Short mmCIF file of N, CA and C in Angstrom, two decimals:
data_model
loop_
_atom_site.label_atom_id
_atom_site.label_comp_id
_atom_site.label_asym_id
_atom_site.label_seq_id
_atom_site.Cartn_x
_atom_site.Cartn_y
_atom_site.Cartn_z
N MET V 1 -3.50 -11.29 13.12
CA MET V 1 -4.18 -12.56 13.18
C MET V 1 -3.59 -13.36 14.32
N PRO V 2 -4.34 -13.55 15.37
CA PRO V 2 -3.82 -14.29 16.52
C PRO V 2 -3.79 -15.79 16.25
N THR V 3 -2.70 -16.40 16.67
CA THR V 3 -2.62 -17.86 16.65
C THR V 3 -3.30 -18.36 17.91
N VAL V 4 -4.33 -19.18 17.74
CA VAL V 4 -5.07 -19.66 18.90
C VAL V 4 -4.65 -21.06 19.31
N LEU V 5 -3.92 -21.75 18.43
CA LEU V 5 -3.53 -23.12 18.70
C LEU V 5 -2.45 -23.51 17.70
N THR V 6 -1.62 -24.45 18.06
CA THR V 6 -0.66 -25.03 17.13
C THR V 6 -0.87 -26.53 17.12
N ILE V 7 -1.09 -27.10 15.92
CA ILE V 7 -1.37 -28.53 15.77
C ILE V 7 -0.48 -29.06 14.66
N TYR V 8 0.24 -30.14 14.94
CA TYR V 8 1.09 -30.78 13.92
C TYR V 8 1.99 -29.77 13.21
N GLY V 9 2.49 -28.79 13.95
CA GLY V 9 3.36 -27.79 13.37
C GLY V 9 2.65 -26.72 12.56
N CYS V 10 1.32 -26.73 12.58
CA CYS V 10 0.52 -25.75 11.84
C CYS V 10 -0.08 -24.75 12.81
N ARG V 11 -0.10 -23.48 12.39
CA ARG V 11 -0.75 -22.44 13.19
C ARG V 11 -2.24 -22.44 12.89
N ILE V 12 -3.05 -22.38 13.92
CA ILE V 12 -4.49 -22.25 13.79
C ILE V 12 -4.81 -20.80 14.15
N ALA V 13 -5.34 -20.06 13.19
CA ALA V 13 -5.52 -18.62 13.37
C ALA V 13 -6.94 -18.19 13.08
N ILE V 14 -7.33 -17.11 13.72
CA ILE V 14 -8.60 -16.43 13.46
C ILE V 14 -8.24 -15.00 13.09
N TYR V 15 -8.62 -14.57 11.91
CA TYR V 15 -8.31 -13.22 11.45
C TYR V 15 -9.23 -12.21 12.14
N PHE V 16 -8.67 -11.04 12.49
CA PHE V 16 -9.45 -10.01 13.16
C PHE V 16 -10.60 -9.49 12.30
N ASN V 17 -10.36 -9.21 11.04
CA ASN V 17 -11.39 -8.63 10.17
C ASN V 17 -11.96 -9.70 9.26
N ASP V 18 -12.52 -10.74 9.87
CA ASP V 18 -13.04 -11.85 9.08
C ASP V 18 -14.56 -11.89 9.17
N HIS V 19 -15.15 -12.81 8.51
CA HIS V 19 -16.61 -12.91 8.34
C HIS V 19 -17.13 -14.18 8.99
N ARG V 20 -18.43 -14.19 9.16
CA ARG V 20 -19.11 -15.40 9.62
C ARG V 20 -19.30 -16.34 8.45
N PRO V 21 -19.51 -17.60 8.69
CA PRO V 21 -19.64 -18.30 9.96
C PRO V 21 -18.28 -18.47 10.64
N ALA V 22 -18.34 -18.87 11.90
CA ALA V 22 -17.12 -19.10 12.68
C ALA V 22 -16.24 -20.11 11.96
N HIS V 23 -14.98 -19.74 11.78
CA HIS V 23 -14.04 -20.63 11.09
C HIS V 23 -12.62 -20.30 11.51
N VAL V 24 -11.70 -21.20 11.20
CA VAL V 24 -10.29 -20.99 11.47
C VAL V 24 -9.50 -21.21 10.19
N HIS V 25 -8.32 -20.60 10.17
CA HIS V 25 -7.37 -20.79 9.08
C HIS V 25 -6.23 -21.63 9.63
N VAL V 26 -5.88 -22.68 8.90
CA VAL V 26 -4.79 -23.55 9.29
C VAL V 26 -3.62 -23.24 8.35
N LEU V 27 -2.51 -22.79 8.93
CA LEU V 27 -1.38 -22.33 8.14
C LEU V 27 -0.19 -23.25 8.37
N GLY V 28 0.18 -23.96 7.33
CA GLY V 28 1.35 -24.83 7.37
C GLY V 28 2.50 -24.18 6.63
N ALA V 29 3.62 -24.88 6.53
CA ALA V 29 4.80 -24.33 5.86
C ALA V 29 4.50 -23.95 4.41
N ASP V 30 3.86 -24.84 3.68
CA ASP V 30 3.55 -24.59 2.27
C ASP V 30 2.10 -24.88 1.94
N ALA V 31 1.23 -24.76 2.93
CA ALA V 31 -0.18 -25.10 2.72
C ALA V 31 -1.05 -24.23 3.61
N GLU V 32 -2.30 -24.11 3.20
CA GLU V 32 -3.29 -23.37 4.00
C GLU V 32 -4.65 -23.99 3.77
N ALA V 33 -5.43 -24.03 4.83
CA ALA V 33 -6.81 -24.53 4.73
C ALA V 33 -7.70 -23.70 5.64
N ALA V 34 -8.98 -23.73 5.38
CA ALA V 34 -9.97 -23.08 6.25
C ALA V 34 -11.02 -24.12 6.61
N PHE V 35 -11.40 -24.13 7.88
CA PHE V 35 -12.42 -25.04 8.37
C PHE V 35 -13.52 -24.24 9.03
N ASN V 36 -14.78 -24.45 8.61
CA ASN V 36 -15.92 -23.92 9.35
C ASN V 36 -16.04 -24.73 10.62
N LEU V 37 -16.29 -24.06 11.74
CA LEU V 37 -16.32 -24.74 13.03
C LEU V 37 -17.68 -25.31 13.39
N HIS V 38 -18.76 -24.72 12.91
CA HIS V 38 -20.12 -25.11 13.28
C HIS V 38 -20.30 -25.05 14.80
N CYS V 39 -19.88 -23.91 15.36
CA CYS V 39 -20.01 -23.69 16.81
C CYS V 39 -21.47 -23.68 17.22
N PRO V 40 -21.78 -24.15 18.39
CA PRO V 40 -20.85 -24.64 19.40
C PRO V 40 -20.67 -26.17 19.38
N ASP V 41 -21.39 -26.88 18.54
CA ASP V 41 -21.41 -28.34 18.62
C ASP V 41 -20.57 -29.06 17.57
N GLY V 42 -20.12 -28.33 16.52
CA GLY V 42 -19.32 -28.98 15.48
C GLY V 42 -20.16 -29.90 14.62
N PRO V 43 -19.53 -30.73 13.85
CA PRO V 43 -18.09 -30.91 13.73
C PRO V 43 -17.49 -29.90 12.75
N PRO V 44 -16.17 -29.66 12.86
CA PRO V 44 -15.52 -28.81 11.89
C PRO V 44 -15.65 -29.40 10.48
N GLU V 45 -15.72 -28.51 9.50
CA GLU V 45 -15.90 -28.94 8.10
C GLU V 45 -14.90 -28.19 7.21
N LEU V 46 -14.19 -28.91 6.40
CA LEU V 46 -13.24 -28.29 5.48
C LEU V 46 -13.99 -27.39 4.51
N ARG V 47 -13.52 -26.15 4.38
CA ARG V 47 -14.11 -25.21 3.43
C ARG V 47 -13.18 -24.98 2.25
N GLU V 48 -11.89 -24.85 2.52
CA GLU V 48 -10.90 -24.59 1.47
C GLU V 48 -9.61 -25.31 1.81
N ASN V 49 -8.91 -25.75 0.79
CA ASN V 49 -7.62 -26.38 0.99
C ASN V 49 -6.69 -25.99 -0.14
N ASP V 50 -5.48 -25.61 0.23
CA ASP V 50 -4.45 -25.31 -0.76
C ASP V 50 -3.15 -25.95 -0.28
N GLY V 51 -2.95 -27.22 -0.62
CA GLY V 51 -1.67 -27.85 -0.38
C GLY V 51 -1.59 -28.95 0.66
N PHE V 52 -2.60 -29.10 1.51
CA PHE V 52 -2.55 -30.19 2.50
C PHE V 52 -3.01 -31.50 1.85
N SER V 53 -2.37 -32.60 2.25
CA SER V 53 -2.79 -33.92 1.77
C SER V 53 -4.09 -34.32 2.46
N ARG V 54 -4.78 -35.28 1.88
CA ARG V 54 -6.02 -35.78 2.49
C ARG V 54 -5.76 -36.35 3.88
N ALA V 55 -4.66 -37.06 4.02
CA ALA V 55 -4.32 -37.65 5.33
C ALA V 55 -4.11 -36.55 6.37
N ARG V 56 -3.38 -35.50 6.02
CA ARG V 56 -3.14 -34.40 6.96
C ARG V 56 -4.44 -33.68 7.27
N LEU V 57 -5.31 -33.50 6.29
CA LEU V 57 -6.61 -32.86 6.53
C LEU V 57 -7.44 -33.66 7.53
N ARG V 58 -7.42 -34.98 7.42
CA ARG V 58 -8.15 -35.82 8.38
C ARG V 58 -7.60 -35.62 9.79
N GLN V 59 -6.27 -35.58 9.91
CA GLN V 59 -5.65 -35.35 11.22
C GLN V 59 -6.02 -33.98 11.78
N LEU V 60 -5.94 -32.99 10.93
CA LEU V 60 -6.27 -31.63 11.37
C LEU V 60 -7.73 -31.53 11.79
N LYS V 61 -8.62 -32.11 11.01
CA LYS V 61 -10.05 -32.06 11.35
C LYS V 61 -10.31 -32.71 12.71
N ALA V 62 -9.69 -33.85 12.96
CA ALA V 62 -9.86 -34.53 14.25
C ALA V 62 -9.32 -33.67 15.39
N ALA V 63 -8.17 -33.05 15.18
CA ALA V 63 -7.58 -32.20 16.21
C ALA V 63 -8.44 -30.95 16.46
N LEU V 64 -8.98 -30.38 15.41
CA LEU V 64 -9.88 -29.23 15.57
C LEU V 64 -11.12 -29.63 16.35
N ALA V 65 -11.68 -30.80 16.04
CA ALA V 65 -12.86 -31.29 16.75
C ALA V 65 -12.55 -31.49 18.24
N ALA V 66 -11.37 -31.99 18.54
CA ALA V 66 -10.97 -32.22 19.93
C ALA V 66 -10.78 -30.90 20.69
N ASN V 67 -10.54 -29.82 19.97
CA ASN V 67 -10.33 -28.51 20.58
C ASN V 67 -11.44 -27.52 20.25
N LEU V 68 -12.60 -28.04 19.86
CA LEU V 68 -13.69 -27.19 19.38
C LEU V 68 -14.13 -26.14 20.40
N GLU V 69 -14.24 -26.52 21.65
CA GLU V 69 -14.69 -25.57 22.67
C GLU V 69 -13.75 -24.38 22.76
N GLN V 70 -12.46 -24.64 22.76
CA GLN V 70 -11.46 -23.56 22.82
C GLN V 70 -11.51 -22.69 21.57
N LEU V 71 -11.67 -23.31 20.42
CA LEU V 71 -11.71 -22.55 19.17
C LEU V 71 -12.96 -21.69 19.07
N CYS V 72 -14.08 -22.22 19.48
CA CYS V 72 -15.33 -21.43 19.47
C CYS V 72 -15.24 -20.27 20.46
N ALA V 73 -14.61 -20.50 21.61
CA ALA V 73 -14.43 -19.42 22.58
C ALA V 73 -13.53 -18.33 22.00
N ALA V 74 -12.49 -18.73 21.30
CA ALA V 74 -11.59 -17.75 20.67
C ALA V 74 -12.32 -16.95 19.61
N TRP V 75 -13.18 -17.61 18.84
CA TRP V 75 -13.97 -16.88 17.82
C TRP V 75 -14.88 -15.86 18.51
N ARG V 76 -15.57 -16.29 19.58
CA ARG V 76 -16.46 -15.38 20.31
C ARG V 76 -15.70 -14.18 20.85
N GLU V 77 -14.50 -14.42 21.40
CA GLU V 77 -13.69 -13.31 21.95
C GLU V 77 -13.29 -12.32 20.85
N THR V 78 -13.04 -12.84 19.65
CA THR V 78 -12.58 -12.00 18.55
C THR V 78 -13.74 -11.31 17.83
N HIS V 79 -14.86 -12.03 17.63
CA HIS V 79 -15.93 -11.52 16.78
C HIS V 79 -17.30 -11.37 17.46
N GLY V 80 -17.44 -11.84 18.68
CA GLY V 80 -18.69 -11.64 19.40
C GLY V 80 -19.68 -12.77 19.26
N SER V 81 -20.02 -13.16 18.05
CA SER V 81 -20.99 -14.23 17.87
C SER V 81 -20.54 -15.12 16.72
N TYR V 82 -21.22 -16.23 16.58
CA TYR V 82 -20.83 -17.20 15.55
C TYR V 82 -21.37 -16.76 14.20
#
């Protein structure tokens, strides 16, 4: 699982053998979340959360939105299409 970005100390990863729609996994020290990207225009949408606070999720969502182009490109490189 390649780390495509690091935000607020969290790894943003795309798994090699994953499914559509385009999404990322956010891996923190004791938490994990998944966000659908809604490529190419966004906005990212929380799909699953295990352990992140609401405040941290808002920060992560904003950071993912700010990096959406890079994240969608990484998904395309890994999986071909959205």
